[in-house]
Coordinates of C-alpha atoms in Angstrom, one line a residue:
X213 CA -54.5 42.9 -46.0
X214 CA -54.0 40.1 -43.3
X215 CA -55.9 37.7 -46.2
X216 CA -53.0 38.6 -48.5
X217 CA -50.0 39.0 -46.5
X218 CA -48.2 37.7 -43.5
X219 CA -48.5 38.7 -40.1
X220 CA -46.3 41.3 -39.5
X221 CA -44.2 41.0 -42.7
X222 CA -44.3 44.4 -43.4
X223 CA -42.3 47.1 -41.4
X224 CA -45.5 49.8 -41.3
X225 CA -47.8 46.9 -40.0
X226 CA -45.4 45.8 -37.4
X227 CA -45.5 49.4 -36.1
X228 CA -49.2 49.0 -35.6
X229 CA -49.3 45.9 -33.6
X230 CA -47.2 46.9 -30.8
X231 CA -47.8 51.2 -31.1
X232 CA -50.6 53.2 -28.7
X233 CA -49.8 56.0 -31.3
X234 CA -49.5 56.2 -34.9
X235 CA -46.7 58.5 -34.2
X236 CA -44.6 55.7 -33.4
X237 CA -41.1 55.0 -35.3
X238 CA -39.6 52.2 -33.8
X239 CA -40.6 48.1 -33.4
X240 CA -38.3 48.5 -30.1
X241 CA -40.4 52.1 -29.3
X242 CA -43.3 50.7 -30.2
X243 CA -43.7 47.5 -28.1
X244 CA -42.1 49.2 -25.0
X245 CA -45.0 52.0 -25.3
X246 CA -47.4 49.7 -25.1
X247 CA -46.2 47.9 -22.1
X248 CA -45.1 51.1 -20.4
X249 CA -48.6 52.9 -21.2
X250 CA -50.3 49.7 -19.7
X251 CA -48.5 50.0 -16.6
X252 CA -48.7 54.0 -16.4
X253 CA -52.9 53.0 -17.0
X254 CA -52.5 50.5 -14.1
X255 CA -50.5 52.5 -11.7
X256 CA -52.9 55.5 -12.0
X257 CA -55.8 52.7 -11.3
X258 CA -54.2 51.7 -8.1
X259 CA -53.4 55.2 -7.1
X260 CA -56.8 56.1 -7.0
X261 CA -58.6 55.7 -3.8
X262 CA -61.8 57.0 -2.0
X263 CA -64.7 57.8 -3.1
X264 CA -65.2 58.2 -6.8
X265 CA -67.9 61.1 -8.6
X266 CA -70.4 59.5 -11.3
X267 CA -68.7 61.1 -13.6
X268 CA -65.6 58.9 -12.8
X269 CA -68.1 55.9 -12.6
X270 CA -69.3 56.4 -16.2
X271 CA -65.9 57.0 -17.8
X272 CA -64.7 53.8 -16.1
X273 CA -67.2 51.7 -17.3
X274 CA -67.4 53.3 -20.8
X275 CA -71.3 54.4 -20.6
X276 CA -71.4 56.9 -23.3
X277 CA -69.4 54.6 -25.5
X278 CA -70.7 51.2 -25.4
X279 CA -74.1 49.2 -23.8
X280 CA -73.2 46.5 -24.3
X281 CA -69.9 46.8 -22.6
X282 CA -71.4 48.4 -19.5
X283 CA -73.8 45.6 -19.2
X284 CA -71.3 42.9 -19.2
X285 CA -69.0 44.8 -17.0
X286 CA -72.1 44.9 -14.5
X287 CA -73.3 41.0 -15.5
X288 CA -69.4 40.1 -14.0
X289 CA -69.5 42.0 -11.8
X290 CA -66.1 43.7 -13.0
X291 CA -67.0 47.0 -11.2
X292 CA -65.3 45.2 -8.0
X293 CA -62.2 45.1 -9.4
X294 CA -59.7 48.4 -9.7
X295 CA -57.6 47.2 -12.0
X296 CA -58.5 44.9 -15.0
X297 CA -56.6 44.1 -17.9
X298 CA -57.3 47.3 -21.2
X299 CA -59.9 46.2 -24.1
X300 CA -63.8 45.0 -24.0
X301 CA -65.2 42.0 -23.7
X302 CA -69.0 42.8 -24.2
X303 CA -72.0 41.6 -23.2
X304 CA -72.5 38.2 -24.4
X305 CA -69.2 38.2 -26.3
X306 CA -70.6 38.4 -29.8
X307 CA -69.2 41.2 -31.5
X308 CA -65.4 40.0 -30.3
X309 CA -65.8 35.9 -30.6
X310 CA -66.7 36.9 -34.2
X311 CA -64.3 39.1 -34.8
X312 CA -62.0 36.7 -33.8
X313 CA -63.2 34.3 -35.6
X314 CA -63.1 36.7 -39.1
X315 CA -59.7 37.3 -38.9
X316 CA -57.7 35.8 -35.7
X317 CA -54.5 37.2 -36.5
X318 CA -55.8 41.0 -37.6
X319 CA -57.8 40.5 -34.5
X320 CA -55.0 40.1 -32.3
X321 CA -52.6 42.5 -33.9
X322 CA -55.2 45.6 -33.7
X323 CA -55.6 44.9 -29.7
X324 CA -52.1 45.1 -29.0
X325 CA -52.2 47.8 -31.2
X326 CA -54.6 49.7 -28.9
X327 CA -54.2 47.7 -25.3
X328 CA -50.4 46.7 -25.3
X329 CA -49.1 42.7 -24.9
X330 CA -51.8 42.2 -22.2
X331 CA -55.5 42.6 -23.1
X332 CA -59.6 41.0 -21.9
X333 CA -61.6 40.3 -25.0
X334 CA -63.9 37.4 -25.6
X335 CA -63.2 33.5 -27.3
X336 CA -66.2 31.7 -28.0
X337 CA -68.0 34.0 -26.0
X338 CA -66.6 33.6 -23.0
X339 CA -64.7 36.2 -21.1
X340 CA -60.8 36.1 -21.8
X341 CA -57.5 37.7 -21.4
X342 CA -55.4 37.3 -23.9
X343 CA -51.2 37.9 -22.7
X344 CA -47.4 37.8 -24.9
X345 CA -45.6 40.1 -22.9
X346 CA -42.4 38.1 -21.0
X347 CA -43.7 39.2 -17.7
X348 CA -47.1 38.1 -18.0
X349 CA -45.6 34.3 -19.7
X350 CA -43.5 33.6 -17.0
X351 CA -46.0 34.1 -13.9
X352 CA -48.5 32.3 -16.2
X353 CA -45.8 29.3 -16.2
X354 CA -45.9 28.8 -12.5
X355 CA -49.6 28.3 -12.4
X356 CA -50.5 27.2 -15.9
X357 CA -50.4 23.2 -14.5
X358 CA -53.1 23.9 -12.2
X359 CA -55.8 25.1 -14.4
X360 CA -58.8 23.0 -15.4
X361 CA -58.6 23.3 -19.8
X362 CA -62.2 21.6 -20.3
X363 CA -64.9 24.3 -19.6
X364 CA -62.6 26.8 -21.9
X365 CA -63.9 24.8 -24.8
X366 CA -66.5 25.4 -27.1
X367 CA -69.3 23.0 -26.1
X368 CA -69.5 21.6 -29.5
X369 CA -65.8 21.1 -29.8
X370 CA -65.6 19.5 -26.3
X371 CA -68.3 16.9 -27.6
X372 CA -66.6 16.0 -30.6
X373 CA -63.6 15.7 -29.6
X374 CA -64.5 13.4 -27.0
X375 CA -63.6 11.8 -23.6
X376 CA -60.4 11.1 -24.6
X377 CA -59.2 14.1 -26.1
X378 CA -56.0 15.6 -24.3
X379 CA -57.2 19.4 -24.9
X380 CA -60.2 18.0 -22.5
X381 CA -58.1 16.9 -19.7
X382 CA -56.7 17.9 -16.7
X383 CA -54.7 16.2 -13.8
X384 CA -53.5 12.8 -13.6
X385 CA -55.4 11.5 -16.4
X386 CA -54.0 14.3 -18.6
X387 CA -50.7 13.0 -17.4
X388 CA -51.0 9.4 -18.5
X389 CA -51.9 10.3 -21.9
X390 CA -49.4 12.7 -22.0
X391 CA -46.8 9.6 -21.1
X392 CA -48.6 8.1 -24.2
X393 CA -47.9 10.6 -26.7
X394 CA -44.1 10.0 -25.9
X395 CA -44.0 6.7 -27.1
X396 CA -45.6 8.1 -30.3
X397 CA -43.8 11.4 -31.0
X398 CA -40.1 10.9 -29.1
X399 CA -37.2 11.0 -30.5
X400 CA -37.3 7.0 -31.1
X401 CA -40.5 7.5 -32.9
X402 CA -39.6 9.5 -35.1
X403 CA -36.4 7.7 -35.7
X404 CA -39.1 5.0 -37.0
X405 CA -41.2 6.9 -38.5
X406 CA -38.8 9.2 -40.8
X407 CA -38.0 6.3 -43.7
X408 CA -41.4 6.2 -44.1
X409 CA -42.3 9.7 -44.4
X410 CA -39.3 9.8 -47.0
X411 CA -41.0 7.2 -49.0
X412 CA -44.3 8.5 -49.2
X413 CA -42.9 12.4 -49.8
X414 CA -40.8 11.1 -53.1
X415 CA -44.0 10.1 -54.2
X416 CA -45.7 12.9 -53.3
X417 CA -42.8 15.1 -54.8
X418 CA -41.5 13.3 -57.8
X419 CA -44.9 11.5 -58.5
X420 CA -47.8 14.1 -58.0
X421 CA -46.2 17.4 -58.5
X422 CA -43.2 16.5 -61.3
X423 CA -46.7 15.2 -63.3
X424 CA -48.7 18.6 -62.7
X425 CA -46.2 20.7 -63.0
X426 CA -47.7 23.1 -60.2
X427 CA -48.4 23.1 -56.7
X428 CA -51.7 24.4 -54.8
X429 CA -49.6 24.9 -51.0
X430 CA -53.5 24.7 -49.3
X431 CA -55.2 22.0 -51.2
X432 CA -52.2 19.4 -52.1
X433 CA -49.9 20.1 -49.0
X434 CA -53.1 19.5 -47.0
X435 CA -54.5 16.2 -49.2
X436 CA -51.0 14.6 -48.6
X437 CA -50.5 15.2 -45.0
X438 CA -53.9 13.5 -44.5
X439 CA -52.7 11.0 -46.7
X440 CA -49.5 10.8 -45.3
X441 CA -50.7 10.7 -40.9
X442 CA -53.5 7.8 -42.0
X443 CA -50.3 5.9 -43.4
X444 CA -48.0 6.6 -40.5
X445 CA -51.0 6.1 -37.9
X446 CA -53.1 3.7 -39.1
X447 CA -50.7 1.6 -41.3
X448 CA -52.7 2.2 -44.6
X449 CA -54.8 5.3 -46.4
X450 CA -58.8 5.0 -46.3
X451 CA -60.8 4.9 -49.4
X452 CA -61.3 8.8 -50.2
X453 CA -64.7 9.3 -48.9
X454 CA -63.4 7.6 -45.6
X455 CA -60.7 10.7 -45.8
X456 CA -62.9 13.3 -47.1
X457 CA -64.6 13.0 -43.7
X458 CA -61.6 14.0 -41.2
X459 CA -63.1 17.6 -43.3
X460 CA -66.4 17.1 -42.1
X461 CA -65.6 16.4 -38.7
X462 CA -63.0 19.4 -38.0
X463 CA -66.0 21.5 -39.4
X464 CA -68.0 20.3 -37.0
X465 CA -65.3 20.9 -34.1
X466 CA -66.2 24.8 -34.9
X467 CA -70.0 24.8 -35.2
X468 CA -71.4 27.3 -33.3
X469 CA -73.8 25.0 -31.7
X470 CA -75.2 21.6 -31.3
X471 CA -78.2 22.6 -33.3
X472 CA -76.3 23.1 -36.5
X473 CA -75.8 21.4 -39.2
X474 CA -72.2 21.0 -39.0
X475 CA -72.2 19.7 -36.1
X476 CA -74.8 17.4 -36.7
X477 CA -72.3 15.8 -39.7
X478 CA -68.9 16.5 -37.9
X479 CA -70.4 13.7 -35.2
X480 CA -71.7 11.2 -38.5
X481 CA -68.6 12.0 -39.6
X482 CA -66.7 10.9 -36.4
X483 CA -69.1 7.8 -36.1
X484 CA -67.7 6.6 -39.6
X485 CA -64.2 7.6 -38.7
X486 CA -64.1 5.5 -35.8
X487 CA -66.0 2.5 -37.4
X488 CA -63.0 2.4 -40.1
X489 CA -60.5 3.0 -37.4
X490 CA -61.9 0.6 -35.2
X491 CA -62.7 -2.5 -37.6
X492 CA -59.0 -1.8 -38.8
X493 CA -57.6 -2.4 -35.8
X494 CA -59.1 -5.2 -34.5
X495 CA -58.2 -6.8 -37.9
X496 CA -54.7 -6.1 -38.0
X497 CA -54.5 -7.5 -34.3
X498 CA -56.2 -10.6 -35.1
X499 CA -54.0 -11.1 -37.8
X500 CA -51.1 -10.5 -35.8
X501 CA -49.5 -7.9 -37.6
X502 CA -48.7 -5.6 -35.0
X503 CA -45.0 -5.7 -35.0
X504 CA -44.8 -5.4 -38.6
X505 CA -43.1 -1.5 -39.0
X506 CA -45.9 0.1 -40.4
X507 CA -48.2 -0.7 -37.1
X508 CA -45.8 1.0 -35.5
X509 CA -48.5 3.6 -33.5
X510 CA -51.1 1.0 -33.6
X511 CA -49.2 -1.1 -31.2
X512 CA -47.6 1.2 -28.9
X513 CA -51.2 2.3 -28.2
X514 CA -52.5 -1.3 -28.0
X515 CA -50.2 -1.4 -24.7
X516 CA -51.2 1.7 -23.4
X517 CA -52.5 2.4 -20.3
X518 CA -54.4 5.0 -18.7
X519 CA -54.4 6.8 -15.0
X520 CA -55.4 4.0 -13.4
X521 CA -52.9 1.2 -15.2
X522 CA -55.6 -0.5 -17.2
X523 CA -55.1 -0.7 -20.9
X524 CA -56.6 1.5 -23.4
X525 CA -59.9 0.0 -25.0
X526 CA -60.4 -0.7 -28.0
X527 CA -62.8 1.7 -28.7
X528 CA -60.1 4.4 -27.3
X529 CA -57.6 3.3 -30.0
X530 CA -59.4 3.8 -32.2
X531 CA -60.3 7.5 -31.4
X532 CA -57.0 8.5 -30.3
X533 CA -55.6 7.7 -33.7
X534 CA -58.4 9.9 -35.1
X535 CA -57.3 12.5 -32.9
X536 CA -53.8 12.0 -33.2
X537 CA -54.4 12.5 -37.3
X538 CA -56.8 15.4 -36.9
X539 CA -54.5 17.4 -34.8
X540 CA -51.3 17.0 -37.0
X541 CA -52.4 17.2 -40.7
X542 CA -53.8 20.2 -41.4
X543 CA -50.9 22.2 -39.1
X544 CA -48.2 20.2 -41.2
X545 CA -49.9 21.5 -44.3
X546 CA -49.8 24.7 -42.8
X547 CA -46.3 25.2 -42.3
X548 CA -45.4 23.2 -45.7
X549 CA -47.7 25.8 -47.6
X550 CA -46.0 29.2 -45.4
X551 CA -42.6 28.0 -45.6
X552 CA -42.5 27.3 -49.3
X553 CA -44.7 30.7 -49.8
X554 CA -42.1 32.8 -47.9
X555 CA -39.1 31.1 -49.3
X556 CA -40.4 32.1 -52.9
X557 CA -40.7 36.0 -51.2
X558 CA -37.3 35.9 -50.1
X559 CA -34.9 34.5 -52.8
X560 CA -31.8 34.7 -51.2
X561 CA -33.3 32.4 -48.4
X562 CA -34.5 30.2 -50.6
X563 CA -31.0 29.6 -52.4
X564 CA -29.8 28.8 -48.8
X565 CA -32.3 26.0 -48.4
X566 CA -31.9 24.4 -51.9
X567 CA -28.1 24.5 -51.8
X568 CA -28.3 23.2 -47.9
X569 CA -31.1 20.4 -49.6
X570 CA -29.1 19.4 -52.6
X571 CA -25.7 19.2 -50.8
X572 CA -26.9 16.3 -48.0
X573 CA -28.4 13.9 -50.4
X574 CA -27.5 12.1 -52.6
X575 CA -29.8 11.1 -55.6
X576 CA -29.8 7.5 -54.7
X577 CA -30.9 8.1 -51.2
X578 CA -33.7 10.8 -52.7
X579 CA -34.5 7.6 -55.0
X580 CA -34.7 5.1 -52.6
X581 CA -36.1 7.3 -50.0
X582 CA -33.5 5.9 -47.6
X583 CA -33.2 9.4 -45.2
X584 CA -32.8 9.1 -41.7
X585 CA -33.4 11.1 -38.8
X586 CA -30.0 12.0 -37.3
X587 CA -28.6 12.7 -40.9
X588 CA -32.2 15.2 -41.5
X589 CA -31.2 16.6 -38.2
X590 CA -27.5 17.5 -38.2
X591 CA -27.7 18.1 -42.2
X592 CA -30.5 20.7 -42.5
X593 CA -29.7 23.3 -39.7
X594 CA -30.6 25.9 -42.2
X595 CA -33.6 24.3 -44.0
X596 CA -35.0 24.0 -40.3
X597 CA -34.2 27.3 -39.1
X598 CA -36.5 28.3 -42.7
X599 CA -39.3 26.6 -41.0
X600 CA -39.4 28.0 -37.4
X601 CA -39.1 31.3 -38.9
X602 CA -41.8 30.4 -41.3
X603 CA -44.3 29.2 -38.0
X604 CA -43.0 33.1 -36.4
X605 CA -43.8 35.3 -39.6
X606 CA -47.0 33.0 -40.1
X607 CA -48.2 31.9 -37.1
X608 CA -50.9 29.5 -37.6
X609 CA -53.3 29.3 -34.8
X610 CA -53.5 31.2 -30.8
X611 CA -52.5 29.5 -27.5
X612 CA -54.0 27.1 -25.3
X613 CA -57.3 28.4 -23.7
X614 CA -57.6 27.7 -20.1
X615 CA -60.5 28.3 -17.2
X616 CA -59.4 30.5 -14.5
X617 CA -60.7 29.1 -11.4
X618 CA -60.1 31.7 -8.5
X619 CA -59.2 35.7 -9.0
X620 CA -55.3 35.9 -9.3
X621 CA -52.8 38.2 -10.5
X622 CA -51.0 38.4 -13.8
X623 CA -48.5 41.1 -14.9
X624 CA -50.0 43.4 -12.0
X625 CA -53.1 43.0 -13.3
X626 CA -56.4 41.2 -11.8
X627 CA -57.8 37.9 -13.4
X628 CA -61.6 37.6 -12.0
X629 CA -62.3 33.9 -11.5
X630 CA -64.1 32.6 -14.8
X631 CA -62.1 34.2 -17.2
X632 CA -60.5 32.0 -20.2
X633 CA -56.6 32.7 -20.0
X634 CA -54.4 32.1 -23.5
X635 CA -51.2 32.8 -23.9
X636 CA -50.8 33.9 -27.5
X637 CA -47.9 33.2 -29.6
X638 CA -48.7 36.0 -31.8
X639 CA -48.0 38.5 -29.4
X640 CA -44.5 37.4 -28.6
X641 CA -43.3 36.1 -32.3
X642 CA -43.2 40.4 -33.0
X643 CA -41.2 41.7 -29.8
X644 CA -38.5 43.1 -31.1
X645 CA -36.7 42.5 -27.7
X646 CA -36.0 38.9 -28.8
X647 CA -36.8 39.4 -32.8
X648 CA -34.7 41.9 -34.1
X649 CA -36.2 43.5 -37.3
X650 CA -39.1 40.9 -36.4
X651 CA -41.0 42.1 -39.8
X652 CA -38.1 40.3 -41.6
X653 CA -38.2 36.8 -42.5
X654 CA -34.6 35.7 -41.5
X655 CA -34.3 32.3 -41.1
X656 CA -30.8 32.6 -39.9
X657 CA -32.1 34.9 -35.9
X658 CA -32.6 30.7 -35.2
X659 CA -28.9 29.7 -35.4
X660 CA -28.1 29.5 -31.5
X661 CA -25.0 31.8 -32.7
X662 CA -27.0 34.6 -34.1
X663 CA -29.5 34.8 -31.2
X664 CA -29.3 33.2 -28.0
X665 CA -32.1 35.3 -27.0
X666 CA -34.8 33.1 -28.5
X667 CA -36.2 30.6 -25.5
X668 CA -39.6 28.5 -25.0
X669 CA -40.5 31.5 -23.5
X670 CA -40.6 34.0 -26.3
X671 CA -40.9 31.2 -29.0
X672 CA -43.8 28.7 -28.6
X673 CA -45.9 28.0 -32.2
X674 CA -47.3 24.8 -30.7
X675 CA -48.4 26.4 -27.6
X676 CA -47.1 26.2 -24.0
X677 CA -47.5 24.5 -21.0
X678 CA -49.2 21.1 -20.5
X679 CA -51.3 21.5 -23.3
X680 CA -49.1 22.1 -25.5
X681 CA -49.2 21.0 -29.3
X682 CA -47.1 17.1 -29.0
X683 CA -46.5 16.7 -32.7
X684 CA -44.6 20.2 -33.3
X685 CA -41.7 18.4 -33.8
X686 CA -43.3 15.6 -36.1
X687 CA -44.5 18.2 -38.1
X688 CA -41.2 20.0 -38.5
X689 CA -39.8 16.9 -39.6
X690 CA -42.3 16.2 -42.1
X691 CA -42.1 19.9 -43.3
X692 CA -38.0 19.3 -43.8
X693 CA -38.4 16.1 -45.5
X694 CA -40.8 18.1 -48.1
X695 CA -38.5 21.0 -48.8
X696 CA -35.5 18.2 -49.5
X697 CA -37.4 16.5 -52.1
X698 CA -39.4 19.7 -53.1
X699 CA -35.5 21.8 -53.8
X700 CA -34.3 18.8 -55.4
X701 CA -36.4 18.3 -58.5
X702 CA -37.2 21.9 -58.7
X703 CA -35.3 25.1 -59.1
X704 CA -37.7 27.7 -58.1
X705 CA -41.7 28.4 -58.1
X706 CA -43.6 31.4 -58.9
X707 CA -47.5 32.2 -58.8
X708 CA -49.2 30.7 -61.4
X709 CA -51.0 33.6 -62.6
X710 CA -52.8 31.3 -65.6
X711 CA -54.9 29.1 -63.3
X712 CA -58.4 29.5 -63.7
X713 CA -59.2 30.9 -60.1
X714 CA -55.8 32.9 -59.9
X715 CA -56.4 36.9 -59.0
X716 CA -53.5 38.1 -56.8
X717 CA -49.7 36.8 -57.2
X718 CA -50.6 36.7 -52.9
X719 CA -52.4 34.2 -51.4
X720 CA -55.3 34.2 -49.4
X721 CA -56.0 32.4 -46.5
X722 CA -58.5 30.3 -44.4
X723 CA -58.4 31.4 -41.3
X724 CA -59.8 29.4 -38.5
X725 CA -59.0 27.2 -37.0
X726 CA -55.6 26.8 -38.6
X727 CA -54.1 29.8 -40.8
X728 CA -53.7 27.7 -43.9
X729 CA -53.5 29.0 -47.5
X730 CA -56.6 28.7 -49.6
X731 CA -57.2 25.9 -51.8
X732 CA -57.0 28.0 -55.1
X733 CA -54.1 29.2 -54.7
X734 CA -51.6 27.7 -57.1
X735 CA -47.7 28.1 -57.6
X736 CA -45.9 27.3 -60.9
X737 CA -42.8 24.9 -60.8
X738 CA -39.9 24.8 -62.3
X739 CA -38.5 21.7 -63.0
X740 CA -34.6 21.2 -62.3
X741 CA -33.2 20.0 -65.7
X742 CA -32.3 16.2 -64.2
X743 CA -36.0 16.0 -64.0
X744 CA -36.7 17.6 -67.3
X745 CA -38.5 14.9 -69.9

């Protein structure tokens, strides 16, 4: 039921993500199996020396269970190696890159389920291990910098997302854009950037959805996001069909190849993207609007340099802000959808957030849309702990996937070279070792008070290391300015079971490459009686 409820959110499906038997009754019991049958697997792998009978051979390399498996275990030559990370990877990848791709996070949770926090599988048919468990994210951490992240890419998605793309970069040039993203996401930016989103949210809020009367969490949350990133970005919102095609081109990101159709439009798509961009840009400059507040991005990145100290070209503005708006909008939606779904599931939450909401602005500043960051910050400890619990019990998309160049280590295991490493959020988020009752949505485990545990290394929704997700903390602040304006003119939702396309008072959800809800889902508001007509 991964399409209709959270993962982990019930107490019987947490037990299977981290149990090696269904006789397990613990989360604690459960995960520590896992690991500890992993390493009991490892240890008997390493004790085992001399010569070995075929019948050893063949249960090794699984030849009365699976071809296919066999024949990619000879194709990698993985018969070398004593002491591989649990699972299957295949022989091309197929059967796993697709089941992947059907369900991510079922995927995930039924191969800790049967290999523990530290499993080889296959992403985009390529050859991975897949890791949560603390030991195997902190060795991964010393290394992680080192890694090339191109050739772990799908070949479409490495074409459309182009040259310039950060999740295509490695070394020194990785670096300097890196340095660039400060000066667009900082603290100073965001500082800038939060009237703005205040402004265009009231709209959103009291305009759109006080007029409907309801609220779809996929298709509206994502609409204004997009809406919302072209303003903040670009300094104004396309014509729709300019907008429709950010849809088009993320399609085309996920083609299976360059021969398909969606790829074929994701790069028209991009072409037509960039023109707008591009023409836009070049007339706001000649015009010499770039200090006016709402170029803001524009001209930080019309002084940006690269590796070498030479400014960014046009051309390169123009496609950053593309990517920049690509790689925030449909994860902000995300966590604006999950968070409002799970605060509906969990009422006494909920009352927390609105009373937290109501209580640190006032009408006039709601009206005006005059909120500013250090007041969203120190004002809405609760509301934000609501969200980061929200990106835990809903995790919206896997790790970073990196190349392994060379045979290593990791958590006692051995990494052949070639193998795509990911460290996946979804493993960790469930360890009861740093989430207590980690089926529970509690909000409150992220007061520092409650659970000092919690650390980058056991809490990363955006990804870790150098490739890590840059906007997590734009997108957080987005997400809190919505559930101000959202609690404030209404006093609770509920599924609206009278909308044409309605079937299940649960969501479903699309799935890849962000888990988002689906478009006809639709919730039922209730207005708060200053906003009644």
């Amino acid at each position: 039921r991964l399409g209709h409820a959270p993962l982990g959110f019930t107490s019987r499906m947490l037990v299977s993500v981290y149990s090696t038997s269904v006789h397990s009754t613990s989360c604690l019991g459960a995960y520590t199996a896992a690991a500890r049958d992993a390493r009991r697997l490892r240890h008997r792998r390493l004790a085992t020396t001399g010569r070995r009978s075929k019948r050893e051979i063949s249960s090794k390399l699984n030849l009365d269970l699976d071809l296919g498996q066999v024949l990619g275990t000879v194709k990698r030559n993985e018969g070398l190696y004593d002491n591989l990370p649990p699972g299957k990877v295949g022989l091309f990848g197929l059967r796993e890159t697709f089941a992947y791709l059907n369900d991510p996070n079922k995927f995930i949770r039924t191969r800790v389920e049967m290999y523990g926090p530290v499993f080889k599988t296959a992403f985009f048919f390529k050859p991975a291990v897949v890791f949560g468990s603390p030991e195997a994210i902190r060795e991964f951490k010393e290394f992680e910098g080192d890694l090339p992240a191109d050739a772990a890419l799908p070949e479409t998605f490495r074409e459309l997302h182009t040259e310039y793309g950060a999740l295509r970069m490695s070394g020194e040039r990785h670096k300097a854009t890196r340095a660039n993203f400060g000066k667009v996401l900082g603290r100073s930016a965001l500082t800038h950037y939060t009237p703005i989103l205040a402004k265009l949210t009231r709209d959103f809020v009291k305009g759109t959805l006080l007029e409907k009367g309801t609220l779809q969490p996929g298709y509206d949350c994502r609409q204004f996001c997009l809406k919302a990133l072209f303003q903040l970005f670009l300094g104004t919102v396309p014509p729709q069909d300019i907008m429709e095609k950010m849809y088009v081109y993320n399609e085309g990101l996920l083609a299976l190849g360059k021969l398909s159709p969606e790829f074929t439009e994701g790069q028209k798509a991009l072409e037509d993207l960039q023109e707008f961009c591009l023409k836009h840009f070049r007339t706001v400059r000649a015009q010499g609007k770039l200090d006016n507040p709402e170029y803001f991005f524009l001209k930080q990145y019309s002084q940006a340099t690269d590796e070498n100290g030479d400014l960014f070209t046009d051309e390169r503005v123009a496609v950053t802000t593309i990517l920049m708006i690509w790689g925030a909008f449909i994860e902000a939606a995300a966590s604006m959808g999950h968070t409002t779904w799970l605060l509906m599931r969990n009422a006494d939450k909920a009352k927390k957030v609105r009373a937290e909401c109501r209580s640190s602005f006032s009408r006039e500043e709601l009206d005006s849309g005059k909120l500013y960051l250090d007041d969203v910050y120190t004002k809405l400890t609760f509301t934000e702990c609501a969200i980061k619990e929200a990106l835990r019990v809903m995790p919206q998309t896997a790790g970073g996937l990196r190349v392994n160049p060379e045979t290593r280590t990791l958590a006692g295991y051995t990494i052949p070279s070639g193998y795509v490493l990911t460290a996946d959020p979804r493993i960790a988020f469930l360890n009861p070792d740093f989430f207590p009752d980690p089926e529970d949505y509690r909000p409150e485990r992220f007061l520092p008070a409650e659970n000092p545990a919690i650390a980058p290394d056991n809490f990363f929704p955006g990804g870790m290391g150098q490739h890590k997700c840059p906007g997590i903390s734009l997108s957080n602040l987005m997400v809190s300015i919505y559930l101000v304006y959202l609690n404030s003119c209404f006093d609770k939702w509920e599924p609206d079971m009278s909308a044409e396309e309605m079937d299940s008072e649960d969501p479903q959800y699309i799935q890849v490459p962000i888990v988002i809800i689906d478009d006809r889902y639709q919730l039922k508001l209730e207005r708060n009686w200053q906003y009644e007509m």
